[in-house]
mmCIF file of C-alpha atoms in Angstrom:
data_model
loop_
_atom_site.group_PDB
_atom_site.id
_atom_site.type_symbol
_atom_site.label_atom_id
_atom_site.label_comp_id
_atom_site.label_asym_id
_atom_site.label_seq_id
_atom_site.Cartn_x
_atom_site.Cartn_y
_atom_site.Cartn_z
ATOM 1 C CA MET A 219 40.000 88.468 101.821
ATOM 2 C CA SER A 220 42.550 85.710 102.424
ATOM 3 C CA ARG A 221 44.166 88.051 104.964
ATOM 4 C CA LEU A 222 41.125 90.052 106.098
ATOM 5 C CA LEU A 223 38.918 87.086 107.037
ATOM 6 C CA PRO A 224 41.479 85.446 109.362
ATOM 7 C CA ARG A 225 42.051 88.844 110.977
ATOM 8 C CA ALA A 226 38.312 89.352 111.483
ATOM 9 C CA ILE A 227 37.908 85.853 112.934
ATOM 10 C CA ARG A 228 40.728 86.440 115.388
ATOM 11 C CA GLU A 229 39.597 89.948 116.368
ATOM 12 C CA GLY A 230 36.088 88.601 116.940
ATOM 13 C CA GLY A 231 37.432 86.190 119.558
ATOM 14 C CA HIS A 232 36.977 83.083 117.399
ATOM 15 C CA GLU A 233 39.221 80.285 116.132
ATOM 16 C CA PHE A 234 39.208 78.636 112.730
ATOM 17 C CA THR A 235 40.149 75.431 110.981
ATOM 18 C CA PHE A 236 41.534 75.863 107.476
ATOM 19 C CA LEU A 237 40.561 73.179 104.958
ATOM 20 C CA THR A 238 42.332 72.985 101.600
ATOM 21 C CA ARG A 239 43.182 70.549 98.837
ATOM 22 C CA ASP A 240 46.579 72.172 98.177
ATOM 23 C CA LEU A 241 48.366 73.866 101.059
ATOM 24 C CA HIS A 242 51.263 74.840 98.775
ATOM 25 C CA HIS A 243 48.950 77.234 96.937
ATOM 26 C CA TYR A 244 48.928 79.415 100.057
ATOM 27 C CA LEU A 245 52.563 79.162 101.103
ATOM 28 C CA ARG A 246 53.591 82.565 99.817
ATOM 29 C CA SER A 247 55.264 85.128 102.018
ATOM 30 C CA ALA A 248 53.013 87.576 103.836
ATOM 31 C CA PRO A 249 53.342 91.318 103.155
ATOM 32 C CA GLU A 250 56.209 92.964 105.006
ATOM 33 C CA GLY A 251 55.433 93.538 108.661
ATOM 34 C CA THR A 252 52.540 91.051 108.793
ATOM 35 C CA ALA A 253 52.207 87.440 109.891
ATOM 36 C CA HIS A 254 51.051 84.759 107.486
ATOM 37 C CA PRO A 255 47.275 84.387 107.984
ATOM 38 C CA LEU A 256 47.479 80.599 108.321
ATOM 39 C CA LEU A 257 49.584 80.998 111.473
ATOM 40 C CA ALA A 258 46.321 81.988 113.183
ATOM 41 C CA ALA A 259 44.609 78.692 112.275
ATOM 42 C CA ARG A 260 43.811 76.263 115.051
ATOM 43 C CA ASN A 261 43.977 73.400 112.536
ATOM 44 C CA VAL A 262 45.142 73.110 108.926
ATOM 45 C CA LEU A 263 43.588 70.094 107.216
ATOM 46 C CA THR A 264 43.747 68.641 103.729
ATOM 47 C CA ALA A 265 40.836 67.190 101.759
ATOM 48 C CA GLU A 266 39.721 67.068 98.125
ATOM 49 C CA THR A 267 37.629 70.213 98.193
ATOM 50 C CA ASN A 268 36.880 70.036 94.448
ATOM 51 C CA ASP A 269 34.803 66.855 94.826
ATOM 52 C CA VAL A 270 31.764 67.824 96.870
ATOM 53 C CA GLY A 271 30.306 64.291 96.994
ATOM 54 C CA PRO A 272 32.916 62.766 99.326
ATOM 55 C CA LEU A 273 33.767 66.154 100.853
ATOM 56 C CA LEU A 274 30.408 66.605 102.591
ATOM 57 C CA PRO A 275 30.548 63.418 104.725
ATOM 58 C CA GLU A 276 34.244 64.119 105.432
ATOM 59 C CA VAL A 277 33.427 67.588 106.784
ATOM 60 C CA GLU A 278 30.524 66.096 108.716
ATOM 61 C CA ARG A 279 32.979 63.756 110.464
ATOM 62 C CA LEU A 280 35.273 66.689 111.212
ATOM 63 C CA HIS A 281 32.298 68.616 112.585
ATOM 64 C CA GLY A 282 31.599 65.795 115.008
ATOM 65 C CA ALA A 283 35.122 66.085 116.387
ATOM 66 C CA LEU A 284 35.753 69.834 116.199
ATOM 67 C CA GLY A 285 32.274 71.383 116.478
ATOM 68 C CA PHE A 286 32.154 74.103 113.829
ATOM 69 C CA ASP A 287 29.869 77.130 114.224
ATOM 70 C CA GLY A 288 30.145 78.546 110.711
ATOM 71 C CA VAL A 289 31.786 78.147 107.305
ATOM 72 C CA VAL A 290 33.456 80.886 105.222
ATOM 73 C CA THR A 291 35.816 81.137 102.276
ATOM 74 C CA SER A 292 38.086 83.784 100.786
ATOM 75 C CA CYS A 293 37.807 82.290 97.281
ATOM 76 C CA ASP A 294 34.977 82.852 94.783
ATOM 77 C CA TYR A 295 35.320 79.327 93.416
ATOM 78 C CA TYR A 296 34.397 77.754 96.758
ATOM 79 C CA LEU A 297 31.358 79.885 97.614
ATOM 80 C CA PRO A 298 28.890 77.214 96.386
ATOM 81 C CA THR A 299 30.842 74.518 98.260
ATOM 82 C CA VAL A 300 30.707 76.535 101.486
ATOM 83 C CA ALA A 301 26.943 76.988 101.119
ATOM 84 C CA ARG A 302 26.482 73.237 100.655
ATOM 85 C CA ILE A 303 28.682 72.436 103.664
ATOM 86 C CA ALA A 304 26.751 74.880 105.869
ATOM 87 C CA ALA A 305 23.441 73.374 104.748
ATOM 88 C CA ARG A 306 24.716 69.841 105.378
ATOM 89 C CA LEU A 307 25.886 70.743 108.886
ATOM 90 C CA GLY A 308 22.805 72.818 109.716
ATOM 91 C CA LEU A 309 24.869 75.990 110.101
ATOM 92 C CA PRO A 310 23.899 79.555 109.105
ATOM 93 C CA GLY A 311 24.364 80.754 105.569
ATOM 94 C CA PRO A 312 22.640 81.467 102.255
ATOM 95 C CA THR A 313 20.933 78.594 100.486
ATOM 96 C CA PRO A 314 23.110 76.589 98.086
ATOM 97 C CA GLU A 315 20.711 77.340 95.214
ATOM 98 C CA ALA A 316 20.944 81.102 95.758
ATOM 99 C CA VAL A 317 24.753 81.033 95.851
ATOM 100 C CA GLU A 318 25.049 78.786 92.816
ATOM 101 C CA ASN A 319 22.716 81.060 90.850
ATOM 102 C CA ALA A 320 24.748 84.126 91.840
ATOM 103 C CA CYS A 321 28.096 82.503 91.037
ATOM 104 C CA ARG A 322 27.035 81.403 87.540
ATOM 105 C CA LYS A 323 26.756 84.499 85.355
ATOM 106 C CA ASP A 324 24.390 82.837 82.899
ATOM 107 C CA THR A 325 22.023 81.669 85.650
ATOM 108 C CA THR A 326 22.140 85.107 87.273
ATOM 109 C CA ARG A 327 20.978 86.621 83.982
ATOM 110 C CA ARG A 328 18.075 84.173 83.746
ATOM 111 C CA VAL A 329 16.923 84.650 87.362
ATOM 112 C CA LEU A 330 17.164 88.445 87.258
ATOM 113 C CA GLY A 331 15.447 88.583 83.872
ATOM 114 C CA GLU A 332 12.522 86.523 85.156
ATOM 115 C CA ALA A 333 12.237 88.868 88.155
ATOM 116 C CA GLY A 334 12.279 91.988 85.992
ATOM 117 C CA VAL A 335 15.597 93.284 87.356
ATOM 118 C CA PRO A 336 17.217 95.331 84.556
ATOM 119 C CA GLY A 337 20.323 93.970 82.843
ATOM 120 C CA PRO A 338 21.793 93.801 79.344
ATOM 121 C CA ARG A 339 20.289 91.812 76.497
ATOM 122 C CA PHE A 340 22.182 88.526 76.439
ATOM 123 C CA ALA A 341 22.569 85.074 74.944
ATOM 124 C CA VAL A 342 23.967 81.861 76.437
ATOM 125 C CA CYS A 343 25.914 79.875 73.857
ATOM 126 C CA ALA A 344 27.268 76.335 73.924
ATOM 127 C CA ASP A 345 30.013 76.974 71.374
ATOM 128 C CA ARG A 346 31.501 79.463 68.942
ATOM 129 C CA ALA A 347 28.963 78.695 66.201
ATOM 130 C CA GLU A 348 26.064 79.528 68.523
ATOM 131 C CA ALA A 349 27.917 82.672 69.652
ATOM 132 C CA GLU A 350 28.330 83.858 66.065
ATOM 133 C CA GLN A 351 24.620 83.371 65.418
ATOM 134 C CA ALA A 352 23.671 85.146 68.661
ATOM 135 C CA ALA A 353 26.008 88.034 67.839
ATOM 136 C CA ARG A 354 24.179 88.618 64.559
ATOM 137 C CA GLU A 355 20.917 88.844 66.477
ATOM 138 C CA LEU A 356 22.203 91.013 69.350
ATOM 139 C CA GLY A 357 24.447 93.237 67.233
ATOM 140 C CA PHE A 358 27.952 94.531 67.924
ATOM 141 C CA PRO A 359 29.562 95.803 70.114
ATOM 142 C CA LEU A 360 29.216 92.937 72.577
ATOM 143 C CA VAL A 361 30.863 91.689 75.741
ATOM 144 C CA VAL A 362 31.960 88.034 75.799
ATOM 145 C CA LYS A 363 32.324 86.325 79.187
ATOM 146 C CA PRO A 364 33.030 82.921 80.655
ATOM 147 C CA VAL A 365 30.187 82.093 83.020
ATOM 148 C CA ASP A 366 32.278 80.907 85.957
ATOM 149 C CA LEU A 367 35.513 82.895 86.282
ATOM 150 C CA CYS A 368 36.318 85.953 88.404
ATOM 151 C CA ALA A 369 38.660 88.980 88.441
ATOM 152 C CA GLY A 370 37.623 89.911 84.910
ATOM 153 C CA MET A 371 39.397 86.918 83.415
ATOM 154 C CA TYR A 372 38.695 86.541 79.662
ATOM 155 C CA VAL A 373 35.950 89.187 79.736
ATOM 156 C CA ARG A 374 36.347 91.085 76.478
ATOM 157 C CA ARG A 375 34.593 93.690 74.383
ATOM 158 C CA VAL A 376 34.264 92.519 70.772
ATOM 159 C CA ASP A 377 33.358 94.727 67.816
ATOM 160 C CA ASP A 378 33.225 92.224 64.964
ATOM 161 C CA GLU A 379 33.170 88.515 64.145
ATOM 162 C CA ARG A 380 36.959 88.194 64.080
ATOM 163 C CA GLU A 381 37.298 89.566 67.628
ATOM 164 C CA LEU A 382 34.390 87.388 68.732
ATOM 165 C CA SER A 383 36.077 84.284 67.350
ATOM 166 C CA GLU A 384 39.355 85.150 69.106
ATOM 167 C CA ALA A 385 37.604 85.752 72.431
ATOM 168 C CA CYS A 386 35.686 82.483 72.210
ATOM 169 C CA ARG A 387 38.869 80.575 71.375
ATOM 170 C CA ALA A 388 40.730 82.086 74.344
ATOM 171 C CA ILE A 389 37.962 81.028 76.756
ATOM 172 C CA ALA A 390 37.831 77.507 75.293
ATOM 173 C CA ASP A 391 41.608 77.183 75.744
ATOM 174 C CA PHE A 392 41.262 77.744 79.519
ATOM 175 C CA PRO A 393 39.422 74.590 80.705
ATOM 176 C CA LEU A 394 40.381 74.740 84.414
ATOM 177 C CA ASN A 395 40.139 77.630 86.852
ATOM 178 C CA ALA A 396 42.871 78.682 89.297
ATOM 179 C CA ARG A 397 41.769 76.022 91.796
ATOM 180 C CA GLY A 398 41.874 73.158 89.301
ATOM 181 C CA GLN A 399 38.099 72.953 88.860
ATOM 182 C CA LEU A 400 36.705 71.992 85.456
ATOM 183 C CA ARG A 401 34.993 74.998 83.918
ATOM 184 C CA ALA A 402 31.568 75.044 82.296
ATOM 185 C CA PRO A 403 31.973 75.053 78.467
ATOM 186 C CA VAL A 404 29.437 77.857 78.065
ATOM 187 C CA LEU A 405 29.792 81.381 76.665
ATOM 188 C CA LEU A 406 27.807 84.426 77.723
ATOM 189 C CA LEU A 407 27.245 87.225 75.216
ATOM 190 C CA GLU A 408 25.888 90.552 76.453
ATOM 191 C CA GLU A 409 25.114 93.850 74.827
ATOM 192 C CA PHE A 410 27.792 96.423 75.605
ATOM 193 C CA LEU A 411 26.559 98.776 78.326
ATOM 194 C CA ASP A 412 27.795 102.356 78.031
ATOM 195 C CA GLY A 413 28.174 104.391 81.211
ATOM 196 C CA PRO A 414 30.089 104.572 84.494
ATOM 197 C CA GLU A 415 30.290 101.451 86.646
ATOM 198 C CA VAL A 416 29.746 101.321 90.398
ATOM 199 C CA SER A 417 29.366 98.632 93.010
ATOM 200 C CA VAL A 418 26.824 98.487 95.800
ATOM 201 C CA GLU A 419 28.068 96.942 99.043
ATOM 202 C CA THR A 420 25.355 95.299 101.149
ATOM 203 C CA VAL A 421 24.809 93.039 104.128
ATOM 204 C CA SER A 422 21.779 90.743 104.158
ATOM 205 C CA PHE A 423 20.688 89.143 107.409
ATOM 206 C CA ASP A 424 17.415 87.776 108.759
ATOM 207 C CA GLY A 425 15.552 88.666 105.565
ATOM 208 C CA THR A 426 16.680 92.299 105.393
ATOM 209 C CA THR A 427 19.314 93.813 103.121
ATOM 210 C CA GLN A 428 21.130 96.904 104.379
ATOM 211 C CA VAL A 429 23.111 99.059 101.953
ATOM 212 C CA VAL A 430 26.515 100.006 103.332
ATOM 213 C CA GLY A 431 27.355 102.297 100.437
ATOM 214 C CA VAL A 432 28.281 102.675 96.788
ATOM 215 C CA THR A 433 31.814 102.499 95.408
ATOM 216 C CA ASP A 434 32.875 103.893 92.051
ATOM 217 C CA LYS A 435 35.192 102.115 89.631
ATOM 218 C CA SER A 436 37.662 103.120 86.946
ATOM 219 C CA LEU A 437 38.361 100.703 84.108
ATOM 220 C CA GLY A 438 41.205 100.331 81.633
ATOM 221 C CA GLY A 439 42.975 97.828 79.439
ATOM 222 C CA ALA A 440 40.443 97.744 76.591
ATOM 223 C CA PRO A 441 39.255 95.436 75.119
ATOM 224 C CA ALA A 442 39.616 93.838 78.558
ATOM 225 C CA PHE A 443 37.856 95.307 81.601
ATOM 226 C CA ILE A 444 40.639 95.807 84.150
ATOM 227 C CA GLU A 445 39.771 97.593 87.382
ATOM 228 C CA THR A 446 42.336 100.388 87.705
ATOM 229 C CA GLY A 447 40.909 101.998 90.832
ATOM 230 C CA HIS A 448 38.002 102.619 93.215
ATOM 231 C CA MET A 449 36.742 105.375 95.491
ATOM 232 C CA PHE A 450 34.333 105.168 98.417
ATOM 233 C CA PRO A 451 31.883 106.759 98.559
ATOM 234 C CA ALA A 452 31.143 107.206 94.875
ATOM 235 C CA ALA A 453 30.705 110.769 93.657
ATOM 236 C CA LEU A 454 27.159 110.363 92.326
ATOM 237 C CA ALA A 455 24.084 112.521 91.970
ATOM 238 C CA PRO A 456 21.458 111.586 94.606
ATOM 239 C CA ALA A 457 19.105 110.142 91.961
ATOM 240 C CA ASP A 458 21.823 107.889 90.530
ATOM 241 C CA LEU A 459 22.848 106.793 94.020
ATOM 242 C CA GLU A 460 19.303 105.822 94.952
ATOM 243 C CA ALA A 461 18.708 104.036 91.647
ATOM 244 C CA ALA A 462 21.901 101.979 91.985
ATOM 245 C CA GLN A 463 21.090 100.989 95.560
ATOM 246 C CA ASP A 464 17.489 100.031 94.763
ATOM 247 C CA THR A 465 18.581 97.931 91.784
ATOM 248 C CA ALA A 466 21.154 96.050 93.852
ATOM 249 C CA VAL A 467 18.643 95.283 96.610
ATOM 250 C CA ARG A 468 16.145 94.017 94.010
ATOM 251 C CA ALA A 469 18.821 91.759 92.498
ATOM 252 C CA ILE A 470 19.750 90.262 95.865
ATOM 253 C CA LYS A 471 16.088 89.633 96.664
ATOM 254 C CA ALA A 472 15.467 88.039 93.261
ATOM 255 C CA LEU A 473 18.369 85.638 93.784
ATOM 256 C CA GLY A 474 17.125 84.764 97.276
ATOM 257 C CA LEU A 475 20.398 85.680 98.976
ATOM 258 C CA ASP A 476 20.380 86.063 102.759
ATOM 259 C CA SER A 477 23.010 85.759 105.506
ATOM 260 C CA VAL A 478 25.550 87.172 103.085
ATOM 261 C CA VAL A 479 27.750 90.194 102.461
ATOM 262 C CA ALA A 480 27.385 91.052 98.767
ATOM 263 C CA HIS A 481 29.133 93.149 96.141
ATOM 264 C CA THR A 482 26.800 94.012 93.250
ATOM 265 C CA GLU A 483 28.267 95.657 90.159
ATOM 266 C CA ILE A 484 26.039 98.035 88.195
ATOM 267 C CA LYS A 485 26.377 100.122 85.042
ATOM 268 C CA LEU A 486 24.675 103.521 85.105
ATOM 269 C CA THR A 487 23.424 103.793 81.535
ATOM 270 C CA ALA A 488 21.348 106.505 79.886
ATOM 271 C CA ALA A 489 18.378 104.127 80.182
ATOM 272 C CA GLY A 490 18.951 103.571 83.902
ATOM 273 C CA PRO A 491 20.978 101.184 86.063
ATOM 274 C CA ARG A 492 21.772 97.722 84.701
ATOM 275 C CA VAL A 493 23.129 94.832 86.786
ATOM 276 C CA VAL A 494 26.515 93.539 85.647
ATOM 277 C CA GLU A 495 26.872 90.794 88.270
ATOM 278 C CA VAL A 496 26.056 89.924 91.873
ATOM 279 C CA ASN A 497 28.897 88.551 93.999
ATOM 280 C CA PRO A 498 27.735 86.826 97.221
ATOM 281 C CA ARG A 499 30.863 87.810 99.165
ATOM 282 C CA PRO A 500 32.624 90.979 100.351
ATOM 283 C CA ALA A 501 34.193 93.179 97.695
ATOM 284 C CA GLY A 502 37.783 92.517 96.672
ATOM 285 C CA ASN A 503 40.486 94.907 95.455
ATOM 286 C CA ARG A 504 40.717 96.601 98.866
ATOM 287 C CA ILE A 505 37.198 98.052 98.650
ATOM 288 C CA THR A 506 36.362 96.661 102.084
ATOM 289 C CA GLU A 507 39.335 98.578 103.471
ATOM 290 C CA LEU A 508 38.224 101.809 101.774
ATOM 291 C CA ILE A 509 34.895 101.412 103.541
ATOM 292 C CA ARG A 510 36.574 100.727 106.877
ATOM 293 C CA HIS A 511 38.757 103.820 106.569
ATOM 294 C CA VAL A 512 35.746 106.056 105.843
ATOM 295 C CA THR A 513 32.949 104.545 107.950
ATOM 296 C CA GLY A 514 34.658 102.371 110.544
ATOM 297 C CA LEU A 515 32.603 99.387 109.308
ATOM 298 C CA ASP A 516 34.473 96.104 108.912
ATOM 299 C CA LEU A 517 32.757 94.038 106.211
ATOM 300 C CA ALA A 518 35.107 91.115 106.814
ATOM 301 C CA ALA A 519 33.821 91.038 110.402
ATOM 302 C CA ALA A 520 30.241 91.281 109.104
ATOM 303 C CA CYS A 521 30.944 88.286 106.859
ATOM 304 C CA VAL A 522 32.083 86.292 109.901
ATOM 305 C CA ASP A 523 29.060 87.420 111.939
ATOM 306 C CA VAL A 524 26.445 86.380 109.391
ATOM 307 C CA ALA A 525 28.236 83.036 108.908
ATOM 308 C CA LEU A 526 27.761 82.507 112.652
ATOM 309 C CA GLY A 527 24.104 83.570 112.534
ATOM 310 C CA ARG A 528 24.821 86.746 114.491
ATOM 311 C CA THR A 529 23.484 90.216 113.777
ATOM 312 C CA PRO A 530 26.385 92.147 112.221
ATOM 313 C CA ASP A 531 27.528 95.431 113.731
ATOM 314 C CA LEU A 532 26.914 98.013 110.987
ATOM 315 C CA ARG A 533 27.156 101.135 113.114
ATOM 316 C CA ARG A 534 29.242 103.880 111.525
ATOM 317 C CA ARG A 535 32.078 105.474 113.462
ATOM 318 C CA ALA A 536 33.934 108.736 112.978
ATOM 319 C CA THR A 537 37.242 108.108 111.216
ATOM 320 C CA GLY A 538 38.303 111.584 110.170
ATOM 321 C CA LEU A 539 38.021 110.733 106.464
ATOM 322 C CA ARG A 540 35.244 111.619 104.038
ATOM 323 C CA SER A 541 36.572 109.562 101.133
ATOM 324 C CA ALA A 542 39.218 106.936 100.426
ATOM 325 C CA ALA A 543 40.493 105.620 97.112
ATOM 326 C CA VAL A 544 42.793 102.921 95.797
ATOM 327 C CA GLY A 545 44.645 102.855 92.484
ATOM 328 C CA PHE A 546 46.408 99.884 90.938
ATOM 329 C CA LEU A 547 49.695 99.789 89.083
ATOM 330 C CA VAL A 548 48.743 97.968 85.873
ATOM 331 C CA PRO A 549 51.591 96.668 83.656
ATOM 332 C CA ASP A 550 51.322 97.073 79.895
ATOM 333 C CA THR A 551 54.518 95.229 78.959
ATOM 334 C CA ALA A 552 55.897 91.760 79.707
ATOM 335 C CA GLY A 553 59.303 90.960 81.144
ATOM 336 C CA THR A 554 61.071 91.051 84.502
ATOM 337 C CA LEU A 555 60.514 93.815 87.048
ATOM 338 C CA GLU A 556 63.806 95.589 87.749
ATOM 339 C CA SER A 557 62.497 98.298 90.065
ATOM 340 C CA ILE A 558 59.658 100.729 90.715
ATOM 341 C CA GLU A 559 61.020 104.259 90.767
ATOM 342 C CA GLY A 560 59.317 106.898 92.912
ATOM 343 C CA SER A 561 58.185 104.516 95.641
ATOM 344 C CA THR A 562 60.002 106.358 98.455
ATOM 345 C CA GLN A 563 58.281 109.651 97.655
ATOM 346 C CA VAL A 564 54.863 107.998 97.372
ATOM 347 C CA ARG A 565 55.191 106.192 100.698
ATOM 348 C CA GLY A 566 55.967 109.480 102.422
ATOM 349 C CA ALA A 567 53.205 111.524 100.788
ATOM 350 C CA GLN A 568 50.412 113.154 102.789
ATOM 351 C CA GLY A 569 47.178 111.189 103.149
ATOM 352 C CA VAL A 570 48.648 107.827 102.137
ATOM 353 C CA LEU A 571 46.959 104.875 103.838
ATOM 354 C CA GLU A 572 48.599 101.923 102.085
ATOM 355 C CA VAL A 573 51.364 101.307 99.566
ATOM 356 C CA GLN A 574 52.063 97.773 98.423
ATOM 357 C CA LEU A 575 54.411 97.198 95.489
ATOM 358 C CA ALA A 576 55.858 94.140 93.777
ATOM 359 C CA GLU A 577 59.435 93.184 94.550
ATOM 360 C CA PRO A 578 62.176 93.356 91.894
ATOM 361 C CA GLY A 579 62.684 90.102 90.035
ATOM 362 C CA ARG A 580 59.018 89.368 89.586
ATOM 363 C CA THR A 581 57.888 88.071 86.207
ATOM 364 C CA VAL A 582 55.561 90.625 84.649
ATOM 365 C CA LYS A 583 52.746 89.960 82.186
ATOM 366 C CA ALA A 584 50.882 92.602 80.236
ATOM 367 C CA ALA A 585 47.627 92.827 82.172
ATOM 368 C CA GLY A 586 44.569 91.066 80.769
ATOM 369 C CA SER A 587 42.627 90.845 84.043
ATOM 370 C CA ASN A 588 42.794 92.013 87.665
ATOM 371 C CA ASN A 589 45.383 89.328 88.455
ATOM 372 C CA GLU A 590 48.489 91.053 87.081
ATOM 373 C CA TYR A 591 48.793 94.195 89.215
ATOM 374 C CA LEU A 592 52.255 95.372 90.274
ATOM 375 C CA GLY A 593 50.854 96.937 93.417
ATOM 376 C CA HIS A 594 48.486 99.574 94.721
ATOM 377 C CA VAL A 595 48.332 102.930 96.470
ATOM 378 C CA MET A 596 45.533 103.927 98.867
ATOM 379 C CA ALA A 597 44.905 107.436 100.146
ATOM 380 C CA GLY A 598 42.194 109.333 101.989
ATOM 381 C CA ASP A 599 40.705 112.819 102.004
ATOM 382 C CA ALA A 600 39.401 114.395 105.196
ATOM 383 C CA GLU A 601 37.706 117.289 103.413
ATOM 384 C CA GLY A 602 35.578 115.677 100.692
ATOM 385 C CA LEU A 603 35.651 113.475 97.607
ATOM 386 C CA GLY A 604 39.217 114.232 96.604
ATOM 387 C CA ALA A 605 40.733 110.836 97.388
ATOM 388 C CA ARG A 606 40.631 109.590 93.786
ATOM 389 C CA ALA A 607 42.517 112.615 92.429
ATOM 390 C CA ARG A 608 45.093 112.231 95.185
ATOM 391 C CA VAL A 609 45.666 108.560 94.343
ATOM 392 C CA GLU A 610 45.929 109.249 90.626
ATOM 393 C CA THR A 611 48.592 111.879 91.300
ATOM 394 C CA LEU A 612 50.530 109.455 93.482
ATOM 395 C CA LEU A 613 50.313 106.657 90.901
ATOM 396 C CA SER A 614 51.640 108.984 88.216
ATOM 397 C CA GLY A 615 54.830 109.256 90.276
ATOM 398 C CA LEU A 616 55.505 105.501 90.118
ATOM 399 C CA ARG A 617 57.583 104.261 87.165
ATOM 400 C CA PRO A 618 57.968 100.479 86.834
ATOM 401 C CA LEU A 619 61.144 99.474 84.996
ATOM 402 C CA VAL A 620 60.553 96.197 83.164
ATOM 403 C CA SER A 621 63.280 94.479 81.178
ATOM 404 C CA ALA A 622 62.534 92.140 78.281
ATOM 405 C CA ARG A 623 62.783 88.450 79.069
#
């Protein structure tokens, strides 16, 4: 999103001001052949974005000088801040309460439970002692989560008290998120949901939620939950497709989300669909690009439109593809990346849409979340739902060579 949103703003004929507390966080090189997204900014300004109290009047002063029409972010951790800024300035956007409830996994569970939207049995625990007691009541296996992180960070399946204790300790030892914000010292325990996982991509505007489609997901890295790939559209039976879509729309309504592009993750269990989480922003991990390749819809552009209070263009266009998939190169050893063999053949393969691979010399960590990928491959299928198989074949031809540190 940090690249797709600036592109969508520019292609929509708009300009943007970029506000950050730490410009150095973003001063990484752009992918080969692309310009750095911040080069498109009309202004780049610095403010303490982690302290909302003084930030709101500061942005109000900036608004008086620059005249903003909308507020967006590419970072999960600033979604509640953006909602509060928009409300303060009288600009379009979801209510701060709805966004805060969606961004806190424990609050999402409470709100959806009160509305009768199906999810796992759960417990919210203040510390490890409470978690151990709750685990005895819920029963193993369980999933342990921090309530306010993203990208699958520190989400773990636990099968006994020892694993539970280790998971709780790991979360407690990570007090700040990637943007330097103090985390909530709360643990979320959920019953383990067995079944395939999908995500429902939606756009809500003017009180109506429109389903764009359903994406499937492959997971690996147990006991972590690392996303290893996606395909759009998901290969689902019609009944499962309808059930997933209906459940996502109910969840968005229960949370009170409007003027938002959302990515709702759902497990398809034997007992029916169960909500994993509701993300009040466009999908990450290149899912938005899978959708664009298949349908012609640009969800980054829709995100900009709803932030401006404009009806998003959700008309589908012929693209020549019936499915598109992405697969991620997930490291299982730590060290230094020497090379990725097979990349030349993969880049030249039929149906390839994107190949992005890490450069030699990169420090590699054994993956524990979605933050440690060594790259991805994206491919399409013009005939049917064969994109996933094509991507998996291509990934099997890539061989990362990692030397010990």
